């Protein structure tokens, strides 16, 4: 359990019904062979969550708001609360992708869970898919967010997994060996 800094707490408090305080990134991937699927992405994320412990922590408010909130382990972590899938209608062009990402980005993150989401967006032209990731600014800043995304997706050609330093408590565990190669090719 770790208390949020004043700055990180401010990022939580600045949010309103129309103002979100998350950072985000979009990766366009080649999936002409169909290897980038929601199940493949779930396997990969669950195998690599240990690379960014912040992704398994949720916010715990202090009663009556008398102090800054705390980060606590989400003992009921479920990848289904974080990983979503949608498919663009034909023709799946960049304009449709931009509209979809804008809609997803406008929604605030659910504070009952760790403050991040990943969206697999299927149906792009030429066999491509998009992976849109958003993380609350209280949990991660833009630079460390980019580093985290790179570690989770491992965009290297050979896809070396680092060995797990600690176990990640999940309510839904998947075998990690099924599809670790699914997200290695970018366009």
Short mmCIF file of N, CA and C in Angstrom, two decimals:
data_model
loop_
_atom_site.label_atom_id
_atom_site.label_comp_id
_atom_site.label_asym_id
_atom_site.label_seq_id
_atom_site.Cartn_x
_atom_site.Cartn_y
_atom_site.Cartn_z
N UNK A 1 0.86 -1.17 0.00
CA UNK A 1 0.00 0.00 0.00
C UNK A 1 0.90 1.24 0.00
N UNK A 2 0.62 2.14 -0.93
CA UNK A 2 1.42 3.36 -1.08
C UNK A 2 0.47 4.53 -1.32
N UNK A 3 0.73 5.62 -0.63
CA UNK A 3 -0.13 6.79 -0.78
C UNK A 3 0.22 7.55 -2.05
N UNK A 4 -0.80 8.07 -2.71
CA UNK A 4 -0.59 8.91 -3.89
C UNK A 4 0.08 10.20 -3.48
N UNK A 5 0.93 10.72 -4.34
CA UNK A 5 1.52 12.03 -4.09
C UNK A 5 0.44 13.09 -4.27
N UNK A 6 0.73 14.29 -3.82
CA UNK A 6 -0.22 15.39 -3.98
C UNK A 6 -0.53 15.61 -5.46
N UNK A 7 0.49 15.53 -6.31
CA UNK A 7 0.28 15.74 -7.75
C UNK A 7 -0.60 14.64 -8.34
N UNK A 8 -0.33 13.39 -7.99
CA UNK A 8 -1.14 12.29 -8.52
C UNK A 8 -2.58 12.38 -8.01
N UNK A 9 -2.76 12.75 -6.75
CA UNK A 9 -4.12 12.93 -6.22
C UNK A 9 -4.83 14.05 -6.96
N UNK A 10 -4.09 15.08 -7.33
CA UNK A 10 -4.68 16.19 -8.08
C UNK A 10 -5.22 15.69 -9.43
N UNK A 11 -4.49 14.78 -10.08
CA UNK A 11 -4.97 14.23 -11.35
C UNK A 11 -6.31 13.49 -11.16
N UNK A 12 -6.50 12.86 -10.01
CA UNK A 12 -7.79 12.22 -9.74
C UNK A 12 -8.88 13.26 -9.51
N UNK A 13 -8.55 14.29 -8.75
CA UNK A 13 -9.55 15.29 -8.36
C UNK A 13 -9.93 16.24 -9.49
N UNK A 14 -9.11 16.36 -10.50
CA UNK A 14 -9.40 17.27 -11.61
C UNK A 14 -10.48 16.71 -12.54
N UNK A 15 -10.73 15.42 -12.45
CA UNK A 15 -11.71 14.80 -13.34
C UNK A 15 -13.13 15.26 -13.03
N UNK A 16 -13.89 15.44 -14.09
CA UNK A 16 -15.31 15.76 -14.00
C UNK A 16 -16.05 14.86 -14.97
N UNK A 17 -17.34 15.05 -15.08
CA UNK A 17 -18.12 14.25 -16.03
C UNK A 17 -17.66 14.47 -17.47
N UNK A 18 -17.04 15.60 -17.74
CA UNK A 18 -16.60 15.91 -19.10
C UNK A 18 -15.09 16.03 -19.25
N UNK A 19 -14.35 15.83 -18.17
CA UNK A 19 -12.89 15.95 -18.22
C UNK A 19 -12.25 14.68 -17.68
N UNK A 20 -11.47 14.02 -18.51
CA UNK A 20 -10.75 12.82 -18.10
C UNK A 20 -9.27 13.18 -17.93
N UNK A 21 -8.59 12.43 -17.08
CA UNK A 21 -7.17 12.71 -16.82
C UNK A 21 -6.33 11.47 -17.08
N UNK A 22 -6.45 10.94 -18.28
CA UNK A 22 -5.62 9.79 -18.61
C UNK A 22 -4.73 10.11 -19.81
N UNK A 23 -3.66 9.33 -19.91
CA UNK A 23 -2.77 9.42 -21.06
C UNK A 23 -3.03 8.18 -21.91
N UNK A 24 -2.72 8.27 -23.19
CA UNK A 24 -3.08 7.16 -24.07
C UNK A 24 -2.09 7.01 -25.21
N UNK A 25 -2.14 5.86 -25.82
CA UNK A 25 -1.32 5.58 -26.99
C UNK A 25 -2.06 4.65 -27.94
N UNK A 26 -1.70 4.72 -29.19
CA UNK A 26 -2.33 3.91 -30.22
C UNK A 26 -1.25 3.21 -31.03
N UNK A 27 -1.34 1.90 -31.14
CA UNK A 27 -0.42 1.12 -31.96
C UNK A 27 -1.22 0.49 -33.09
N UNK A 28 -0.71 0.61 -34.31
CA UNK A 28 -1.32 -0.03 -35.47
C UNK A 28 -0.47 -1.26 -35.80
N UNK A 29 -1.10 -2.42 -35.82
CA UNK A 29 -0.37 -3.68 -35.99
C UNK A 29 -0.84 -4.42 -37.24
N UNK A 30 0.09 -5.16 -37.83
CA UNK A 30 -0.22 -6.01 -38.97
C UNK A 30 -0.80 -7.31 -38.43
N UNK A 31 -2.01 -7.61 -38.80
CA UNK A 31 -2.63 -8.87 -38.37
C UNK A 31 -3.27 -9.58 -39.55
N UNK A 32 -2.65 -9.46 -40.70
CA UNK A 32 -3.20 -10.10 -41.90
C UNK A 32 -3.33 -11.61 -41.72
N UNK A 33 -2.46 -12.19 -40.88
CA UNK A 33 -2.53 -13.63 -40.64
C UNK A 33 -3.53 -13.98 -39.53
N UNK A 34 -4.18 -12.98 -38.93
CA UNK A 34 -5.18 -13.23 -37.90
C UNK A 34 -4.62 -13.54 -36.53
N UNK A 35 -3.32 -13.29 -36.34
CA UNK A 35 -2.69 -13.66 -35.07
C UNK A 35 -2.99 -12.70 -33.93
N UNK A 36 -3.42 -11.50 -34.22
CA UNK A 36 -3.72 -10.54 -33.16
C UNK A 36 -5.21 -10.66 -32.83
N UNK A 37 -5.48 -11.36 -31.74
CA UNK A 37 -6.85 -11.57 -31.29
C UNK A 37 -6.98 -11.10 -29.85
N UNK A 38 -8.21 -11.00 -29.38
CA UNK A 38 -8.41 -10.61 -27.99
C UNK A 38 -7.80 -11.65 -27.05
N UNK A 39 -7.99 -12.94 -27.35
CA UNK A 39 -7.41 -13.98 -26.50
C UNK A 39 -5.89 -13.92 -26.49
N UNK A 40 -5.29 -13.69 -27.66
CA UNK A 40 -3.83 -13.59 -27.73
C UNK A 40 -3.34 -12.40 -26.92
N UNK A 41 -4.04 -11.29 -27.02
CA UNK A 41 -3.66 -10.10 -26.27
C UNK A 41 -3.84 -10.32 -24.77
N UNK A 42 -4.92 -10.99 -24.37
CA UNK A 42 -5.13 -11.29 -22.95
C UNK A 42 -4.01 -12.18 -22.41
N UNK A 43 -3.64 -13.20 -23.16
CA UNK A 43 -2.54 -14.07 -22.75
C UNK A 43 -1.26 -13.28 -22.55
N UNK A 44 -0.96 -12.43 -23.51
CA UNK A 44 0.27 -11.65 -23.45
C UNK A 44 0.26 -10.69 -22.26
N UNK A 45 -0.85 -10.00 -22.05
CA UNK A 45 -0.94 -9.07 -20.93
C UNK A 45 -0.79 -9.78 -19.59
N UNK A 46 -1.50 -10.88 -19.42
CA UNK A 46 -1.41 -11.60 -18.15
C UNK A 46 -0.01 -12.13 -17.89
N UNK A 47 0.69 -12.52 -18.94
CA UNK A 47 2.06 -13.01 -18.79
C UNK A 47 3.04 -11.89 -18.45
N UNK A 48 2.67 -10.64 -18.75
CA UNK A 48 3.62 -9.54 -18.60
C UNK A 48 3.20 -8.45 -17.63
N UNK A 49 2.09 -8.60 -16.95
CA UNK A 49 1.67 -7.56 -16.01
C UNK A 49 2.71 -7.30 -14.93
N UNK A 50 3.50 -8.31 -14.60
CA UNK A 50 4.53 -8.12 -13.59
C UNK A 50 5.58 -7.08 -14.02
N UNK A 51 5.65 -6.76 -15.30
CA UNK A 51 6.61 -5.77 -15.77
C UNK A 51 6.19 -4.35 -15.40
N UNK A 52 4.94 -4.16 -15.04
CA UNK A 52 4.44 -2.86 -14.60
C UNK A 52 3.46 -3.07 -13.46
N UNK A 53 3.98 -3.16 -12.24
CA UNK A 53 3.12 -3.42 -11.08
C UNK A 53 1.98 -2.42 -10.91
N UNK A 54 2.15 -1.19 -11.39
CA UNK A 54 1.09 -0.18 -11.26
C UNK A 54 -0.20 -0.63 -11.93
N UNK A 55 -0.10 -1.52 -12.90
CA UNK A 55 -1.28 -1.96 -13.63
C UNK A 55 -2.16 -2.92 -12.85
N UNK A 56 -1.70 -3.37 -11.69
CA UNK A 56 -2.53 -4.24 -10.85
C UNK A 56 -2.93 -3.57 -9.54
N UNK A 57 -2.77 -2.25 -9.47
CA UNK A 57 -3.15 -1.49 -8.27
C UNK A 57 -4.39 -0.66 -8.56
N UNK A 58 -5.26 -0.55 -7.57
CA UNK A 58 -6.44 0.30 -7.69
C UNK A 58 -6.37 1.39 -6.62
N UNK A 59 -7.20 2.40 -6.78
CA UNK A 59 -7.24 3.52 -5.84
C UNK A 59 -8.16 3.16 -4.68
N UNK A 60 -7.68 3.43 -3.47
CA UNK A 60 -8.51 3.30 -2.26
C UNK A 60 -8.61 4.68 -1.64
N UNK A 61 -9.81 5.22 -1.62
CA UNK A 61 -10.03 6.54 -1.05
C UNK A 61 -9.95 6.49 0.47
N UNK A 62 -9.51 7.58 1.08
CA UNK A 62 -9.50 7.72 2.53
C UNK A 62 -10.89 8.19 2.94
N UNK A 63 -11.46 7.61 4.00
CA UNK A 63 -12.81 8.02 4.42
C UNK A 63 -12.92 9.54 4.60
N UNK A 64 -14.02 10.06 4.11
CA UNK A 64 -14.34 11.49 4.17
C UNK A 64 -13.35 12.36 3.39
N UNK A 65 -12.47 11.73 2.61
CA UNK A 65 -11.51 12.48 1.82
C UNK A 65 -10.53 13.28 2.66
N UNK A 66 -10.20 12.79 3.86
CA UNK A 66 -9.36 13.53 4.79
C UNK A 66 -7.88 13.49 4.44
N UNK A 67 -7.50 12.66 3.50
CA UNK A 67 -6.10 12.57 3.08
C UNK A 67 -6.08 12.08 1.63
N UNK A 68 -4.89 12.05 1.06
CA UNK A 68 -4.75 11.54 -0.30
C UNK A 68 -5.07 10.04 -0.33
N UNK A 69 -5.62 9.57 -1.44
CA UNK A 69 -5.91 8.13 -1.57
C UNK A 69 -4.63 7.30 -1.57
N UNK A 70 -4.83 5.99 -1.53
CA UNK A 70 -3.73 5.03 -1.54
C UNK A 70 -3.87 4.11 -2.74
N UNK A 71 -2.72 3.59 -3.20
CA UNK A 71 -2.70 2.52 -4.18
C UNK A 71 -2.70 1.21 -3.41
N UNK A 72 -3.64 0.32 -3.72
CA UNK A 72 -3.71 -0.99 -3.08
C UNK A 72 -3.82 -2.06 -4.16
N UNK A 73 -3.35 -3.25 -3.83
CA UNK A 73 -3.46 -4.37 -4.78
C UNK A 73 -4.92 -4.69 -5.03
N UNK A 74 -5.25 -4.94 -6.27
CA UNK A 74 -6.60 -5.35 -6.63
C UNK A 74 -6.64 -6.87 -6.53
N UNK A 75 -7.14 -7.36 -5.41
CA UNK A 75 -7.16 -8.80 -5.17
C UNK A 75 -8.15 -9.51 -6.07
N UNK A 76 -9.07 -8.78 -6.66
CA UNK A 76 -10.05 -9.35 -7.58
C UNK A 76 -9.74 -8.99 -9.03
N UNK A 77 -8.45 -8.79 -9.34
CA UNK A 77 -8.07 -8.38 -10.69
C UNK A 77 -8.63 -9.36 -11.72
N UNK A 78 -9.23 -8.79 -12.76
CA UNK A 78 -9.78 -9.60 -13.85
C UNK A 78 -9.48 -8.86 -15.15
N UNK A 79 -8.80 -9.51 -16.06
CA UNK A 79 -8.41 -8.88 -17.32
C UNK A 79 -9.63 -8.39 -18.10
N UNK A 80 -10.79 -9.01 -17.87
CA UNK A 80 -12.00 -8.59 -18.58
C UNK A 80 -12.46 -7.19 -18.20
N UNK A 81 -11.98 -6.68 -17.08
CA UNK A 81 -12.29 -5.30 -16.69
C UNK A 81 -11.41 -4.28 -17.40
N UNK A 82 -10.43 -4.76 -18.16
CA UNK A 82 -9.44 -3.87 -18.76
C UNK A 82 -9.26 -4.06 -20.26
N UNK A 83 -9.60 -5.20 -20.78
CA UNK A 83 -9.36 -5.51 -22.18
C UNK A 83 -10.69 -5.60 -22.92
N UNK A 84 -10.82 -4.78 -23.96
CA UNK A 84 -12.07 -4.68 -24.70
C UNK A 84 -11.79 -4.85 -26.19
N UNK A 85 -12.83 -5.20 -26.93
CA UNK A 85 -12.67 -5.44 -28.36
C UNK A 85 -13.84 -4.82 -29.11
N UNK A 86 -13.53 -4.20 -30.24
CA UNK A 86 -14.55 -3.65 -31.12
C UNK A 86 -14.10 -3.86 -32.55
N UNK A 87 -15.03 -3.84 -33.46
CA UNK A 87 -14.72 -3.99 -34.88
C UNK A 87 -15.31 -2.82 -35.65
N UNK A 88 -14.47 -2.19 -36.47
CA UNK A 88 -14.94 -1.08 -37.30
C UNK A 88 -15.80 -1.62 -38.44
N UNK A 89 -16.81 -0.86 -38.86
CA UNK A 89 -17.56 -1.25 -40.05
C UNK A 89 -16.70 -1.02 -41.29
N UNK A 90 -17.06 -1.66 -42.38
CA UNK A 90 -16.34 -1.43 -43.65
C UNK A 90 -16.45 0.03 -44.04
N UNK A 91 -15.44 0.67 -44.54
CA UNK A 91 -14.21 0.09 -45.07
C UNK A 91 -13.08 -0.01 -44.04
N UNK A 92 -13.28 0.44 -42.79
CA UNK A 92 -12.23 0.37 -41.79
C UNK A 92 -11.11 1.34 -42.04
N UNK A 93 -11.46 2.56 -42.45
CA UNK A 93 -10.42 3.54 -42.77
C UNK A 93 -9.95 4.30 -41.53
N UNK A 94 -8.94 5.14 -41.73
CA UNK A 94 -8.33 5.86 -40.62
C UNK A 94 -9.30 6.84 -39.97
N UNK A 95 -10.23 7.39 -40.74
CA UNK A 95 -11.22 8.31 -40.17
C UNK A 95 -12.12 7.57 -39.18
N UNK A 96 -12.56 6.38 -39.53
CA UNK A 96 -13.39 5.58 -38.63
C UNK A 96 -12.61 5.20 -37.37
N UNK A 97 -11.34 4.88 -37.55
CA UNK A 97 -10.50 4.58 -36.40
C UNK A 97 -10.40 5.79 -35.48
N UNK A 98 -10.16 6.97 -36.06
CA UNK A 98 -10.04 8.18 -35.25
C UNK A 98 -11.32 8.46 -34.47
N UNK A 99 -12.47 8.27 -35.10
CA UNK A 99 -13.74 8.49 -34.41
C UNK A 99 -13.93 7.50 -33.26
N UNK A 100 -13.59 6.26 -33.50
CA UNK A 100 -13.72 5.23 -32.46
C UNK A 100 -12.80 5.53 -31.29
N UNK A 101 -11.55 5.87 -31.58
CA UNK A 101 -10.60 6.19 -30.52
C UNK A 101 -11.07 7.41 -29.73
N UNK A 102 -11.60 8.42 -30.41
CA UNK A 102 -12.09 9.61 -29.71
C UNK A 102 -13.22 9.25 -28.75
N UNK A 103 -14.12 8.37 -29.16
CA UNK A 103 -15.21 7.95 -28.29
C UNK A 103 -14.68 7.20 -27.07
N UNK A 104 -13.74 6.30 -27.29
CA UNK A 104 -13.16 5.54 -26.17
C UNK A 104 -12.41 6.48 -25.24
N UNK A 105 -11.65 7.39 -25.81
CA UNK A 105 -10.83 8.30 -25.00
C UNK A 105 -11.68 9.22 -24.13
N UNK A 106 -12.86 9.57 -24.59
CA UNK A 106 -13.72 10.50 -23.85
C UNK A 106 -14.28 9.89 -22.57
N UNK A 107 -14.32 8.57 -22.48
CA UNK A 107 -14.88 7.91 -21.30
C UNK A 107 -13.85 7.83 -20.18
N UNK A 108 -14.29 8.17 -18.98
CA UNK A 108 -13.41 8.07 -17.81
C UNK A 108 -13.17 6.61 -17.44
N UNK A 109 -12.05 6.38 -16.79
CA UNK A 109 -11.71 5.04 -16.33
C UNK A 109 -12.51 4.71 -15.07
N UNK A 110 -12.81 3.43 -14.88
CA UNK A 110 -13.58 2.96 -13.73
C UNK A 110 -12.66 2.85 -12.52
N UNK A 111 -12.91 3.66 -11.50
CA UNK A 111 -12.04 3.68 -10.32
C UNK A 111 -12.20 2.46 -9.41
N UNK A 112 -13.13 1.59 -9.70
CA UNK A 112 -13.27 0.37 -8.91
C UNK A 112 -12.18 -0.64 -9.27
N UNK A 113 -11.45 -0.38 -10.34
CA UNK A 113 -10.42 -1.29 -10.84
C UNK A 113 -9.13 -0.52 -11.07
N UNK A 114 -8.00 -1.22 -11.30
CA UNK A 114 -6.79 -0.51 -11.71
C UNK A 114 -7.11 0.40 -12.90
N UNK A 115 -6.47 1.57 -12.90
CA UNK A 115 -6.87 2.65 -13.81
C UNK A 115 -6.20 2.55 -15.17
N UNK A 116 -6.58 1.53 -15.94
CA UNK A 116 -6.10 1.39 -17.31
C UNK A 116 -7.08 0.53 -18.10
N UNK A 117 -7.04 0.73 -19.40
CA UNK A 117 -7.81 -0.07 -20.35
C UNK A 117 -6.99 -0.27 -21.61
N UNK A 118 -7.25 -1.39 -22.26
CA UNK A 118 -6.67 -1.64 -23.57
C UNK A 118 -7.80 -2.09 -24.48
N UNK A 119 -7.85 -1.49 -25.67
CA UNK A 119 -8.92 -1.77 -26.63
C UNK A 119 -8.31 -2.32 -27.92
N UNK A 120 -8.72 -3.52 -28.29
CA UNK A 120 -8.34 -4.09 -29.58
C UNK A 120 -9.41 -3.65 -30.58
N UNK A 121 -8.97 -2.96 -31.62
CA UNK A 121 -9.90 -2.45 -32.63
C UNK A 121 -9.61 -3.20 -33.93
N UNK A 122 -10.55 -4.05 -34.31
CA UNK A 122 -10.42 -4.87 -35.52
C UNK A 122 -11.05 -4.15 -36.71
N UNK A 123 -10.81 -4.71 -37.89
CA UNK A 123 -11.50 -4.26 -39.09
C UNK A 123 -10.83 -3.13 -39.84
N UNK A 124 -9.58 -2.82 -39.53
CA UNK A 124 -8.88 -1.79 -40.30
C UNK A 124 -8.52 -2.34 -41.67
N UNK A 125 -8.33 -1.44 -42.60
CA UNK A 125 -7.95 -1.83 -43.96
C UNK A 125 -6.64 -2.60 -43.96
N UNK A 126 -6.47 -3.44 -44.96
CA UNK A 126 -5.23 -4.18 -45.22
C UNK A 126 -4.84 -5.13 -44.10
N UNK A 127 -5.81 -5.69 -43.40
CA UNK A 127 -5.50 -6.68 -42.37
C UNK A 127 -4.89 -6.13 -41.11
N UNK A 128 -5.00 -4.83 -40.91
CA UNK A 128 -4.41 -4.22 -39.72
C UNK A 128 -5.42 -4.21 -38.57
N UNK A 129 -4.89 -4.13 -37.36
CA UNK A 129 -5.68 -3.90 -36.16
C UNK A 129 -5.03 -2.76 -35.39
N UNK A 130 -5.78 -2.17 -34.49
CA UNK A 130 -5.23 -1.12 -33.64
C UNK A 130 -5.36 -1.57 -32.19
N UNK A 131 -4.38 -1.19 -31.40
CA UNK A 131 -4.43 -1.41 -29.96
C UNK A 131 -4.33 -0.03 -29.32
N UNK A 132 -5.42 0.38 -28.71
CA UNK A 132 -5.49 1.68 -28.04
C UNK A 132 -5.43 1.43 -26.54
N UNK A 133 -4.48 2.07 -25.88
CA UNK A 133 -4.27 1.89 -24.45
C UNK A 133 -4.39 3.22 -23.75
N UNK A 134 -5.15 3.24 -22.65
CA UNK A 134 -5.21 4.45 -21.84
C UNK A 134 -4.97 4.08 -20.38
N UNK A 135 -4.21 4.94 -19.72
CA UNK A 135 -3.85 4.75 -18.32
C UNK A 135 -4.04 6.09 -17.63
N UNK A 136 -4.58 6.05 -16.42
CA UNK A 136 -4.80 7.31 -15.70
C UNK A 136 -3.47 7.97 -15.40
N UNK A 137 -3.46 9.29 -15.53
CA UNK A 137 -2.24 10.06 -15.30
C UNK A 137 -1.75 9.92 -13.86
N UNK A 138 -2.64 9.64 -12.92
CA UNK A 138 -2.23 9.43 -11.54
C UNK A 138 -1.38 8.17 -11.39
N UNK A 139 -1.57 7.21 -12.28
CA UNK A 139 -0.85 5.95 -12.20
C UNK A 139 0.45 5.96 -12.98
N UNK A 140 0.50 6.75 -14.04
CA UNK A 140 1.64 6.69 -14.94
C UNK A 140 1.70 7.97 -15.76
N UNK A 141 2.90 8.43 -16.08
CA UNK A 141 2.99 9.61 -16.94
C UNK A 141 3.26 9.17 -18.38
N UNK A 142 3.29 10.12 -19.28
CA UNK A 142 3.41 9.81 -20.70
C UNK A 142 4.66 9.03 -21.05
N UNK A 143 5.81 9.41 -20.50
CA UNK A 143 7.07 8.74 -20.83
C UNK A 143 7.07 7.32 -20.28
N UNK A 144 6.74 7.15 -19.01
CA UNK A 144 6.74 5.80 -18.45
C UNK A 144 5.61 4.97 -19.05
N UNK A 145 4.54 5.63 -19.50
CA UNK A 145 3.46 4.92 -20.18
C UNK A 145 3.92 4.31 -21.48
N UNK A 146 4.71 5.05 -22.25
CA UNK A 146 5.25 4.53 -23.50
C UNK A 146 6.19 3.36 -23.23
N UNK A 147 6.99 3.48 -22.18
CA UNK A 147 7.90 2.39 -21.82
C UNK A 147 7.13 1.15 -21.39
N UNK A 148 6.06 1.36 -20.63
CA UNK A 148 5.23 0.24 -20.17
C UNK A 148 4.58 -0.46 -21.35
N UNK A 149 4.03 0.30 -22.27
CA UNK A 149 3.39 -0.28 -23.44
C UNK A 149 4.39 -1.10 -24.25
N UNK A 150 5.59 -0.57 -24.42
CA UNK A 150 6.62 -1.30 -25.16
C UNK A 150 6.99 -2.60 -24.45
N UNK A 151 7.06 -2.57 -23.12
CA UNK A 151 7.38 -3.79 -22.37
C UNK A 151 6.25 -4.81 -22.46
N UNK A 152 5.02 -4.34 -22.39
CA UNK A 152 3.89 -5.26 -22.43
C UNK A 152 3.72 -5.89 -23.80
N UNK A 153 3.86 -5.10 -24.85
CA UNK A 153 3.65 -5.62 -26.20
C UNK A 153 4.90 -6.23 -26.79
N UNK A 154 6.09 -5.86 -26.29
CA UNK A 154 7.36 -6.40 -26.76
C UNK A 154 7.43 -6.40 -28.28
N UNK A 155 7.73 -5.26 -28.82
CA UNK A 155 7.74 -5.09 -30.26
C UNK A 155 9.03 -5.54 -30.94
N UNK A 156 9.88 -6.25 -30.21
CA UNK A 156 11.10 -6.76 -30.81
C UNK A 156 10.78 -7.96 -31.68
N UNK A 157 11.57 -8.19 -32.73
CA UNK A 157 11.28 -9.30 -33.65
C UNK A 157 11.32 -10.67 -32.99
N UNK A 158 12.21 -10.87 -32.00
CA UNK A 158 12.32 -12.20 -31.41
C UNK A 158 11.43 -12.37 -30.18
N UNK A 159 10.90 -11.28 -29.62
CA UNK A 159 9.91 -11.36 -28.56
C UNK A 159 10.37 -12.05 -27.30
N UNK A 160 11.53 -11.67 -26.77
CA UNK A 160 12.02 -12.29 -25.54
C UNK A 160 11.18 -11.85 -24.35
N UNK A 161 10.69 -12.82 -23.62
CA UNK A 161 9.98 -12.54 -22.37
C UNK A 161 10.98 -12.56 -21.23
N UNK A 162 10.88 -11.55 -20.38
CA UNK A 162 11.68 -11.59 -19.16
C UNK A 162 10.99 -12.54 -18.20
N UNK A 163 11.80 -13.24 -17.39
CA UNK A 163 11.18 -14.17 -16.45
C UNK A 163 10.40 -13.39 -15.40
N UNK A 164 9.39 -14.02 -14.91
CA UNK A 164 8.48 -13.38 -13.96
C UNK A 164 9.19 -13.23 -12.62
N UNK A 165 9.26 -11.96 -12.12
CA UNK A 165 9.90 -11.69 -10.85
C UNK A 165 8.97 -11.99 -9.68
N UNK A 166 7.67 -11.80 -9.90
CA UNK A 166 6.71 -12.07 -8.84
C UNK A 166 5.41 -12.53 -9.50
N UNK A 167 4.62 -13.22 -8.76
CA UNK A 167 3.34 -13.68 -9.29
C UNK A 167 2.35 -12.54 -9.30
N UNK A 168 1.52 -12.51 -10.30
CA UNK A 168 0.44 -11.53 -10.38
C UNK A 168 -0.84 -12.26 -10.00
N UNK A 169 -1.52 -11.74 -8.99
CA UNK A 169 -2.77 -12.34 -8.56
C UNK A 169 -3.87 -11.99 -9.54
N UNK A 170 -4.42 -13.00 -10.20
CA UNK A 170 -5.52 -12.75 -11.14
C UNK A 170 -6.62 -13.75 -10.88
N UNK A 171 -7.84 -13.32 -11.13
CA UNK A 171 -8.97 -14.23 -10.98
C UNK A 171 -9.17 -15.06 -12.24
N UNK A 172 -8.51 -14.68 -13.30
CA UNK A 172 -8.63 -15.42 -14.56
C UNK A 172 -7.22 -15.57 -15.12
N UNK A 173 -6.66 -16.74 -15.00
CA UNK A 173 -5.30 -16.98 -15.45
C UNK A 173 -5.35 -17.70 -16.78
N UNK A 174 -4.44 -17.31 -17.67
CA UNK A 174 -4.37 -17.93 -18.99
C UNK A 174 -2.95 -18.44 -19.20
N UNK A 175 -2.79 -19.50 -19.95
CA UNK A 175 -1.43 -19.95 -20.28
C UNK A 175 -0.75 -18.92 -21.17
N UNK A 176 0.47 -18.55 -20.81
CA UNK A 176 1.16 -17.49 -21.56
C UNK A 176 1.87 -18.00 -22.80
N UNK A 177 2.06 -19.28 -22.93
CA UNK A 177 2.84 -19.80 -24.05
C UNK A 177 2.05 -19.89 -25.34
N UNK A 178 0.73 -19.73 -25.30
CA UNK A 178 -0.08 -19.95 -26.50
C UNK A 178 0.24 -18.98 -27.62
N UNK A 179 0.37 -17.70 -27.28
CA UNK A 179 0.43 -16.73 -28.37
C UNK A 179 1.36 -15.56 -28.08
N UNK A 180 2.52 -15.81 -27.55
CA UNK A 180 3.42 -14.70 -27.25
C UNK A 180 3.96 -14.01 -28.49
N UNK A 181 3.77 -14.60 -29.64
CA UNK A 181 4.25 -13.96 -30.87
C UNK A 181 3.20 -13.09 -31.53
N UNK A 182 2.03 -13.00 -30.97
CA UNK A 182 0.89 -12.37 -31.65
C UNK A 182 1.08 -10.90 -31.98
N UNK A 183 1.81 -10.18 -31.18
CA UNK A 183 1.84 -8.73 -31.35
C UNK A 183 3.23 -8.18 -31.65
N UNK A 184 3.99 -8.88 -32.42
CA UNK A 184 5.35 -8.44 -32.65
C UNK A 184 5.56 -7.61 -33.90
N UNK A 185 4.68 -7.68 -34.86
CA UNK A 185 4.88 -7.01 -36.13
C UNK A 185 4.08 -5.73 -36.18
N UNK A 186 4.75 -4.62 -36.46
CA UNK A 186 4.04 -3.34 -36.59
C UNK A 186 4.15 -2.86 -38.02
N UNK A 187 3.24 -1.96 -38.37
CA UNK A 187 3.30 -1.39 -39.71
C UNK A 187 3.70 0.06 -39.61
#
